[in-house]
Amino acid sequence: MTDILHVYNSKGGVGKSSLSWVIGTTLAKHLEAAESSEKVLIIDLDIQKNISTCLVKNPDEIEYSLSDIFINGTAPEKAIVNVSDNLDLLPSEGDLDSVTNYLSTITMGREFQFKEKLESFLKENYRIVVIDYPPNINLLTLNALIVSEEACHVVVPVELSFLSLAGAVQVEEQLNKIRKYNLNRNIGIDYVCIVKDNISRSNHAKISQSEIEGRFQEKILKNTLKQSIDIPNAMVSKSTNLWDYDPDTKAGDFVNELVVELWQKMNANS
Ligand SMILES: Nc1ncnc2c1ncn2[C@@H]1O[C@H](COP(=O)(O)OP(=O)(O)OP(=O)(O)O)[C@@H](O)[C@H]1O
Ligand SMILES: [Mg+2]
């Protein structure tokens, strides 16, 4: 079975790419430690290509990317970049806007192109697929959100701020519409992850926290992704995971606890 984890909030800069990186690279490390042959795939769906920049050591390695799969009919396996034993990346490179434009020219089934081109490839090759979204919904992101109804999970990263909460509420409305029109009958917010969490919480953060708890209740993961400079440092140094950057990283314990909690809940809900 392949779990598909959509990491999405319509608020920009909230921590989607960092959370995607943390989840994908940590799960891959756990699989490696268990000497498993199962693999994690991270898909970069953002035109900013942040996660591709962080995971690809040598940009020349990117011969094909997501846009080639749609526009030129390139086979998905040709676009995959291997990052480590248990981790692959489907990179974003070139102009993702052109994919959205291309999709809009299709008369029949424009929403289902991602499903048609990628669903069976993902299910044949990966145990978990983590998709890093841009902060806006468009035809390409809609395509990705409906790639599969099975083992479909949505995690929304939220900072303890009103605007971040507003983004999560917007996501809820967008996913409601996807269900309403039967594009993906199983999609909805499954988990809310508090990110960039700081021990010294401002009043604004405390009020936002109680609003977020009131709205999302048991969907909120118990563990948070705390603020730690090790996370951006590991990402920009193109490390394969946090421990590859620093074996004694102070972020290791809370990252492990968060990822294990999420993984257990995903398995219970699949
Ligand atoms: N847990 C964390 N600790 C420290 N810094 C963090 C953490 N999470 C995110 N950041 C920083 O916050 C900024 C925004 O994070 P990120 O790029 O992951 O957000 P995003 O939601 O993907 O943004 P966009 O909407 O532009 O795609 C970055 O500078 C990142 O390094
Ligand atoms: Mg991002």
Short mmCIF file of C-alpha atoms and ligand atoms in Angstrom, two decimals:
data_model
loop_
_atom_site.label_atom_id
_atom_site.label_comp_id
_atom_site.label_asym_id
_atom_site.label_seq_id
_atom_site.Cartn_x
_atom_site.Cartn_y
_atom_site.Cartn_z
CA MET A 1 0.00 0.00 0.00
CA THR A 2 1.13 3.53 -0.75
CA ASP A 3 0.24 6.38 1.60
CA ILE A 4 -0.04 9.77 -0.05
CA LEU A 5 0.61 12.68 2.30
CA HIS A 6 -0.39 16.13 1.05
CA VAL A 7 1.42 18.92 2.96
CA TYR A 8 -0.70 21.96 2.28
CA ASN A 9 -1.71 25.34 3.69
CA SER A 10 -2.82 28.21 1.48
CA LYS A 11 -0.82 30.62 3.69
CA GLY A 12 2.64 31.29 2.24
CA GLY A 13 5.82 30.86 4.27
CA VAL A 14 4.12 28.86 6.99
CA GLY A 15 6.58 25.94 6.87
CA LYS A 16 5.18 23.52 4.25
CA SER A 17 8.50 22.75 2.57
CA SER A 18 10.34 22.42 5.88
CA LEU A 19 7.69 20.04 7.23
CA SER A 20 7.69 18.03 3.98
CA TRP A 21 11.48 17.77 4.14
CA VAL A 22 11.45 16.75 7.81
CA ILE A 23 8.77 14.07 7.31
CA GLY A 24 10.17 12.65 4.06
CA THR A 25 13.83 12.53 5.07
CA THR A 26 13.13 11.22 8.60
CA LEU A 27 10.84 8.43 7.38
CA ALA A 28 13.49 7.46 4.82
CA LYS A 29 16.07 7.31 7.61
CA HIS A 30 13.78 5.07 9.68
CA LEU A 31 13.31 2.73 6.71
CA GLU A 32 17.07 2.64 6.17
CA ALA A 33 17.68 1.83 9.86
CA ALA A 34 15.18 -1.04 9.56
CA GLU A 35 17.06 -2.26 6.44
CA SER A 36 13.78 -2.00 4.57
CA SER A 37 13.65 -1.95 0.79
CA GLU A 38 10.60 0.35 0.90
CA LYS A 39 11.02 3.87 -0.36
CA VAL A 40 9.82 7.40 0.27
CA LEU A 41 9.17 9.81 -2.60
CA ILE A 42 9.01 13.57 -2.12
CA ILE A 43 7.22 15.46 -4.92
CA ASP A 44 8.06 19.14 -5.33
CA LEU A 45 4.94 20.84 -6.63
CA ASP A 46 6.13 24.38 -6.02
CA ILE A 47 7.43 26.70 -8.72
CA GLN A 48 9.91 28.03 -6.12
CA LYS A 49 11.47 24.50 -6.16
CA ASN A 50 12.71 24.93 -2.57
CA ILE A 51 12.73 21.25 -1.72
CA SER A 52 14.39 20.31 -5.01
CA THR A 53 17.12 22.88 -4.35
CA CYS A 54 17.71 21.38 -0.91
CA LEU A 55 17.73 17.71 -1.92
CA VAL A 56 19.60 17.73 -5.22
CA LYS A 57 23.35 18.02 -4.64
CA ASN A 58 24.20 18.63 -8.26
CA PRO A 59 21.49 20.45 -10.30
CA ASP A 60 22.93 18.83 -13.48
CA GLU A 61 21.41 15.59 -12.17
CA ILE A 62 17.98 16.99 -13.07
CA GLU A 63 17.53 15.93 -16.66
CA TYR A 64 13.75 15.72 -16.61
CA SER A 65 11.20 17.06 -14.15
CA LEU A 66 7.52 17.14 -13.37
CA SER A 67 6.74 19.45 -16.30
CA ASP A 68 8.28 16.97 -18.79
CA ILE A 69 5.92 14.25 -17.58
CA PHE A 70 2.90 16.39 -18.46
CA ILE A 71 4.03 18.39 -21.45
CA ASN A 72 6.41 15.99 -23.22
CA GLY A 73 4.98 12.66 -22.07
CA THR A 74 8.26 11.70 -20.37
CA ALA A 75 7.98 8.50 -18.30
CA PRO A 76 7.87 9.35 -14.56
CA GLU A 77 10.85 7.09 -13.73
CA LYS A 78 13.06 9.20 -16.00
CA ALA A 79 12.36 12.28 -13.89
CA ILE A 80 13.15 10.65 -10.53
CA VAL A 81 16.30 11.76 -8.70
CA ASN A 82 17.66 9.28 -6.19
CA VAL A 83 18.62 11.07 -2.95
CA SER A 84 19.58 8.17 -0.66
CA ASP A 85 18.93 4.42 -0.29
CA ASN A 86 15.29 4.92 0.75
CA LEU A 87 14.53 8.38 -0.61
CA ASP A 88 13.70 9.66 -4.10
CA LEU A 89 12.64 13.08 -5.32
CA LEU A 90 10.38 14.08 -8.19
CA PRO A 91 11.81 17.54 -8.77
CA SER A 92 10.29 20.73 -9.95
CA GLU A 93 12.39 22.42 -12.60
CA GLY A 94 11.58 24.82 -15.38
CA ASP A 95 8.20 26.39 -15.63
CA LEU A 96 5.42 24.74 -13.65
CA ASP A 97 3.08 27.52 -14.79
CA SER A 98 3.35 26.08 -18.28
CA VAL A 99 1.98 22.79 -16.92
CA THR A 100 -1.01 24.61 -15.47
CA ASN A 101 -1.53 26.37 -18.80
CA TYR A 102 -1.18 23.08 -20.68
CA LEU A 103 -3.73 21.40 -18.39
CA SER A 104 -6.20 24.20 -19.02
CA THR A 105 -6.13 23.40 -22.76
CA ILE A 106 -7.41 19.86 -22.19
CA THR A 107 -11.12 19.61 -22.91
CA MET A 108 -11.98 16.34 -21.15
CA GLY A 109 -10.54 15.22 -17.81
CA ARG A 110 -8.15 18.09 -17.16
CA GLU A 111 -8.37 17.44 -13.40
CA PHE A 112 -7.32 13.81 -13.78
CA GLN A 113 -4.02 14.13 -15.66
CA PHE A 114 -1.85 13.70 -12.55
CA LYS A 115 -3.84 10.57 -11.66
CA GLU A 116 -3.51 9.20 -15.19
CA LYS A 117 0.21 9.81 -15.47
CA LEU A 118 1.37 9.12 -11.93
CA GLU A 119 -1.02 7.12 -9.75
CA SER A 120 0.07 3.62 -10.79
CA PHE A 121 3.75 4.61 -10.91
CA LEU A 122 3.55 5.92 -7.32
CA LYS A 123 1.69 2.84 -6.10
CA GLU A 124 4.09 0.41 -7.75
CA ASN A 125 7.24 2.02 -6.42
CA TYR A 126 6.73 3.80 -3.11
CA ARG A 127 5.55 3.11 0.44
CA ILE A 128 4.86 6.78 1.06
CA VAL A 129 4.65 9.84 -1.15
CA VAL A 130 5.02 13.28 0.46
CA ILE A 131 3.80 16.18 -1.70
CA ASP A 132 5.05 19.70 -0.96
CA TYR A 133 2.48 22.24 -2.19
CA PRO A 134 2.78 25.89 -3.14
CA PRO A 135 0.57 28.28 -1.15
CA ASN A 136 -2.08 28.54 -3.85
CA ILE A 137 -4.51 26.19 -5.47
CA ASN A 138 -4.42 25.90 -9.26
CA LEU A 139 -5.18 23.24 -11.83
CA LEU A 140 -1.92 21.39 -11.16
CA THR A 141 -2.32 21.36 -7.37
CA LEU A 142 -5.96 20.31 -7.75
CA ASN A 143 -4.74 17.45 -9.98
CA ALA A 144 -2.31 16.35 -7.26
CA LEU A 145 -4.89 16.56 -4.46
CA ILE A 146 -7.08 14.08 -6.32
CA VAL A 147 -4.34 11.67 -7.44
CA SER A 148 -5.72 8.89 -5.24
CA GLU A 149 -8.66 8.36 -2.92
CA GLU A 150 -6.93 5.48 -1.15
CA ALA A 151 -4.60 6.08 1.80
CA CYS A 152 -4.96 9.81 1.19
CA HIS A 153 -3.87 12.07 4.05
CA VAL A 154 -3.67 15.84 4.40
CA VAL A 155 -1.47 17.51 6.99
CA VAL A 156 -1.77 21.27 7.40
CA PRO A 157 1.19 23.03 8.98
CA VAL A 158 0.11 26.02 11.07
CA GLU A 159 2.10 28.59 12.95
CA LEU A 160 0.51 29.94 16.11
CA SER A 161 -0.87 32.97 14.28
CA PHE A 162 -4.29 34.11 13.06
CA LEU A 163 -3.21 34.31 9.41
CA SER A 164 -1.87 30.80 9.51
CA LEU A 165 -5.17 29.61 11.01
CA ALA A 166 -7.04 31.55 8.28
CA GLY A 167 -5.00 29.62 5.69
CA ALA A 168 -6.00 26.32 7.31
CA VAL A 169 -9.68 27.33 7.28
CA GLN A 170 -9.35 28.16 3.58
CA VAL A 171 -7.83 24.71 2.96
CA GLU A 172 -10.81 23.15 4.75
CA GLU A 173 -13.20 25.02 2.42
CA GLN A 174 -11.23 24.02 -0.69
CA LEU A 175 -11.17 20.35 0.33
CA ASN A 176 -14.91 20.46 1.09
CA LYS A 177 -15.48 21.54 -2.51
CA ILE A 178 -13.28 18.72 -3.83
CA ARG A 179 -15.45 16.26 -1.87
CA LYS A 180 -18.67 17.97 -2.89
CA TYR A 181 -17.86 17.56 -6.58
CA ASN A 182 -16.71 13.94 -6.02
CA LEU A 183 -13.20 14.67 -7.29
CA ASN A 184 -11.72 12.93 -4.24
CA ARG A 185 -14.36 11.62 -1.82
CA ASN A 186 -11.82 10.87 0.91
CA ILE A 187 -10.01 14.18 1.13
CA GLY A 188 -10.22 16.46 4.14
CA ILE A 189 -7.88 17.83 6.77
CA ASP A 190 -6.60 14.82 8.70
CA TYR A 191 -3.85 16.40 10.77
CA VAL A 192 -2.85 19.87 11.84
CA CYS A 193 0.79 20.25 12.77
CA ILE A 194 1.91 23.25 14.79
CA VAL A 195 5.19 24.40 13.27
CA LYS A 196 7.95 26.89 14.13
CA ASP A 197 6.85 26.32 17.71
CA ASN A 198 8.65 28.41 20.28
CA ILE A 199 8.82 27.89 24.04
CA SER A 200 8.32 31.59 24.74
CA ARG A 201 4.82 32.10 23.31
CA SER A 202 3.52 35.63 22.78
CA ASN A 203 -0.04 36.58 23.70
CA HIS A 204 -0.94 36.47 20.00
CA ALA A 205 0.45 32.91 19.84
CA LYS A 206 -1.49 31.84 22.95
CA ILE A 207 -4.79 33.25 21.64
CA SER A 208 -4.15 31.72 18.20
CA GLN A 209 -3.39 28.38 19.85
CA SER A 210 -6.74 28.27 21.62
CA GLU A 211 -8.54 29.24 18.37
CA ILE A 212 -6.69 26.48 16.48
CA GLU A 213 -7.48 23.95 19.24
CA GLY A 214 -11.15 24.98 19.24
CA ARG A 215 -11.42 24.53 15.49
CA PHE A 216 -9.33 21.42 14.82
CA GLN A 217 -9.39 19.59 18.19
CA GLU A 218 -8.21 15.98 17.91
CA LYS A 219 -6.74 16.59 14.43
CA ILE A 220 -3.90 18.53 16.04
CA LEU A 221 -0.78 16.41 16.39
CA LYS A 222 0.44 16.23 20.00
CA ASN A 223 4.03 16.79 18.95
CA THR A 224 4.97 20.08 17.30
CA LEU A 225 7.74 20.99 14.88
CA LYS A 226 9.71 23.29 17.13
CA GLN A 227 11.74 26.20 15.88
CA SER A 228 15.31 25.03 15.36
CA ILE A 229 18.04 26.52 13.25
CA ASP A 230 19.25 22.97 12.54
CA ILE A 231 16.26 22.46 10.21
CA PRO A 232 17.04 25.27 7.69
CA ASN A 233 20.77 24.61 8.14
CA ALA A 234 20.39 20.94 7.29
CA MET A 235 18.21 21.83 4.31
CA VAL A 236 20.47 24.46 2.78
CA SER A 237 23.56 22.31 3.30
CA LYS A 238 21.83 19.68 1.12
CA SER A 239 22.00 17.09 3.89
CA THR A 240 20.09 13.86 3.36
CA ASN A 241 18.42 14.26 6.76
CA LEU A 242 18.92 16.09 10.07
CA TRP A 243 21.44 13.55 11.42
CA ASP A 244 23.44 13.66 8.24
CA TYR A 245 23.86 17.40 8.99
CA ASP A 246 24.66 16.88 12.71
CA PRO A 247 24.57 13.43 14.36
CA ASP A 248 23.97 15.16 17.72
CA THR A 249 21.32 17.58 16.46
CA LYS A 250 19.16 18.97 19.27
CA ALA A 251 16.16 18.80 16.92
CA GLY A 252 16.49 15.00 16.59
CA ASP A 253 14.26 13.97 19.50
CA PHE A 254 11.29 16.21 18.74
CA VAL A 255 11.49 15.48 15.02
CA ASN A 256 11.52 11.71 15.65
CA GLU A 257 8.58 11.97 18.07
CA LEU A 258 6.56 14.06 15.62
CA VAL A 259 7.24 11.81 12.63
CA VAL A 260 6.51 8.61 14.59
CA GLU A 261 3.21 10.06 15.89
CA LEU A 262 2.16 11.08 12.37
CA TRP A 263 3.21 7.75 10.83
CA GLN A 264 1.33 5.74 13.46
CA LYS A 265 -1.82 7.81 12.95
CA MET A 266 -1.55 7.50 9.16
CA ASN A 267 -1.24 3.71 9.46
CA ALA A 268 -4.21 3.55 11.81
CA ASN A 269 -6.29 5.63 9.35
CA SER A 270 -5.28 3.94 6.07
N1 LIG B 1 10.86 24.42 12.45
C1 LIG B 1 11.54 25.45 11.91
N2 LIG B 1 12.61 25.98 12.56
C2 LIG B 1 13.27 27.04 12.02
N3 LIG B 1 12.93 27.65 10.86
C3 LIG B 1 11.89 27.16 10.18
C4 LIG B 1 11.14 26.04 10.66
N4 LIG B 1 10.13 25.80 9.77
C5 LIG B 1 10.27 26.71 8.79
N5 LIG B 1 11.31 27.54 9.03
C6 LIG B 1 11.75 28.68 8.20
O1 LIG B 1 10.60 29.46 7.85
C7 LIG B 1 10.70 29.93 6.51
C8 LIG B 1 9.50 29.45 5.69
O2 LIG B 1 9.50 28.03 5.70
P1 LIG B 1 9.12 27.18 4.42
O3 LIG B 1 9.90 27.60 3.23
O4 LIG B 1 9.19 25.76 4.82
O5 LIG B 1 7.60 27.64 4.24
P2 LIG B 1 6.59 27.32 3.04
O6 LIG B 1 5.24 27.25 3.62
O7 LIG B 1 7.07 26.13 2.29
O8 LIG B 1 6.74 28.61 2.15
P3 LIG B 1 6.07 28.84 0.69
O9 LIG B 1 4.62 29.13 0.94
O10 LIG B 1 6.82 30.02 0.15
O11 LIG B 1 6.28 27.58 -0.07
C9 LIG B 1 12.03 29.40 5.98
O12 LIG B 1 13.00 30.40 6.13
C10 LIG B 1 12.33 28.21 6.87
O13 LIG B 1 13.71 27.94 7.00
MG MG B 2 7.45 25.94 0.23
#
